[in-house]
């Protein structure tokens, strides 16, 4: 509770994330199975790797691991996107980054809503990958207009949710009772609806333009399509998923297995085929199927600097040039071998990653550093002398190539389609009604603040190296 009697936005986000998880567990039982498997693997990973446990404890992020997850939704209109931004703002979530998926044959562009402050991230880093349909990429004009008309008629937020967003904006927050109601009302937007809003015939036409278009346009709201727990050992989970009756996609997206994890590794299991009903002209319902919701897990590593990111992108491209992963998984081991081989060029110990300026680190005083006062050393010397330690800052964002791979694996092999690559961040930001934050500036800020804290505490004379 803040001074004003309002509930903090971090608490609202935590409550919402928990409510969403409970709803998804009810709706998609395999999610519950995956959560249990991830919890077991995480416990084992912590028990077998004391160094990792200590790092997580020092950076204050041990407790958040089991609470941590991201979800994804796909929106249809600019109006929906800008209102969603206001809804997430009440929960302390800002749009970070711009992801153009058109290059990968997916007619959307996206951002991730997430908390940005170090303290908020530690409390609950819940994120939502949020995509907006690009109607401008639908070639068939009749279909494009029809889709736009259907979308313009729907209301994805309850009146209660809208009223509470306005109230929060007006007052600068929500009291306990309103916050509880807000969570309940907003959850409705993310709920699955098995009754389509379009006829089976329109659904089919949307579907043949692109499966994703059918998913976005044909339903009452942007059902949450996956909820992803964070694991400390994705290879273990991937290996053990089949024993739990879950079949993962053939390859893990992102960097290869490493001693020092970088960025983000993800894997998913195929979308469920779900029974849905389509309205008929005579008021009756016709049965059919729709695939939208799937499962995913991820392992997060260190956030890379622009220099590190350039190296990552170059190596990933090189691996994909040597061996392009086939949608049916037939060359998975060949791809993994190429990836591992190419990534030997990326240093794999924290010290080298830091020395080469490839990753962002958080600096803190060791026990010895805290005992000593008035030391006249620069940061590097203090690190050398064991007075200051450095720990990797976790990457909180997403990767466009991985996201495309996740989208694709759930669309099926036949869904590869050509769109002309046309990133349009300006258009996205206009529709969003805000500028997306630059992730690199954000990580650099967290690193800088940790260095300043060290310098203040011990009174090092020299300024720290970047
Ligand atoms: C989003 C896919 C992207 C990720 O983790 O990269 C994503 C979607 O399918 O809507 O969630
Ligand atoms: Ni995801």
PDB file of N, CA and C in Angstrom, residues 8 31 36 67 86 106 112 188 260 374 414 432 436 442 449:
ATOM      1  N   UNK A   8       0.102  -0.575  -4.723  1.00  0.00           N
ATOM      2  CA  UNK A   8       1.198  -0.356  -5.672  1.00  0.00           C
ATOM      3  C   UNK A   8       0.962  -1.115  -6.976  1.00  0.00           C
ATOM      4  N   UNK A  31      -0.506 -27.055 -19.404  1.00  0.00           N
ATOM      5  CA  UNK A  31       0.250 -25.968 -18.784  1.00  0.00           C
ATOM      6  C   UNK A  31       0.599 -26.312 -17.341  1.00  0.00           C
ATOM      7  N   UNK A  36       4.738 -28.013 -13.319  1.00  0.00           N
ATOM      8  CA  UNK A  36       5.282 -28.934 -12.315  1.00  0.00           C
ATOM      9  C   UNK A  36       6.653 -29.449 -12.744  1.00  0.00           C
ATOM     10  N   UNK A  67       7.919 -17.578  -9.885  1.00  0.00           N
ATOM     11  CA  UNK A  67       6.798 -16.676 -10.147  1.00  0.00           C
ATOM     12  C   UNK A  67       6.815 -16.166 -11.573  1.00  0.00           C
ATOM     13  N   UNK A  86      -2.825   1.341 -21.849  1.00  0.00           N
ATOM     14  CA  UNK A  86      -3.288   2.014 -20.626  1.00  0.00           C
ATOM     15  C   UNK A  86      -3.596   0.998 -19.527  1.00  0.00           C
ATOM     16  N   UNK A 106       4.943 -13.510 -40.995  1.00  0.00           N
ATOM     17  CA  UNK A 106       3.851 -13.408 -40.029  1.00  0.00           C
ATOM     18  C   UNK A 106       3.328 -11.963 -40.070  1.00  0.00           C
ATOM     19  N   UNK A 112       6.773  -5.696 -26.246  1.00  0.00           N
ATOM     20  CA  UNK A 112       6.548  -6.463 -25.022  1.00  0.00           C
ATOM     21  C   UNK A 112       6.232  -5.475 -23.907  1.00  0.00           C
ATOM     22  N   UNK A 188     -10.968 -10.938 -18.032  1.00  0.00           N
ATOM     23  CA  UNK A 188     -11.997 -11.315 -19.010  1.00  0.00           C
ATOM     24  C   UNK A 188     -11.523 -11.140 -20.452  1.00  0.00           C
ATOM     25  N   UNK A 260      27.696 -20.227 -19.816  1.00  0.00           N
ATOM     26  CA  UNK A 260      27.150 -18.929 -19.427  1.00  0.00           C
ATOM     27  C   UNK A 260      26.009 -18.572 -20.368  1.00  0.00           C
ATOM     28  N   UNK A 374      36.867   3.750   2.616  1.00  0.00           N
ATOM     29  CA  UNK A 374      37.777   4.748   2.074  1.00  0.00           C
ATOM     30  C   UNK A 374      38.894   4.179   1.222  1.00  0.00           C
ATOM     31  N   UNK A 414       2.634 -25.760 -43.427  1.00  0.00           N
ATOM     32  CA  UNK A 414       2.071 -25.224 -44.666  1.00  0.00           C
ATOM     33  C   UNK A 414       1.894 -23.706 -44.602  1.00  0.00           C
ATOM     34  N   UNK A 432      -0.045   2.672 -31.049  1.00  0.00           N
ATOM     35  CA  UNK A 432       0.119   2.417 -29.615  1.00  0.00           C
ATOM     36  C   UNK A 432      -0.191   3.675 -28.800  1.00  0.00           C
ATOM     37  N   UNK A 436       7.985   3.201 -27.941  1.00  0.00           N
ATOM     38  CA  UNK A 436       8.466   2.034 -27.185  1.00  0.00           C
ATOM     39  C   UNK A 436       9.845   2.344 -26.599  1.00  0.00           C
ATOM     40  N   UNK A 442      17.978   0.907 -21.236  1.00  0.00           N
ATOM     41  CA  UNK A 442      17.467   0.468 -19.954  1.00  0.00           C
ATOM     42  C   UNK A 442      18.485  -0.401 -19.185  1.00  0.00           C
ATOM     43  N   UNK A 449      23.739   2.318 -12.480  1.00  0.00           N
ATOM     44  CA  UNK A 449      23.277   2.552 -11.105  1.00  0.00           C
ATOM     45  C   UNK A 449      23.988   1.627 -10.129  1.00  0.00           C
TER      46      UNK A 449
END
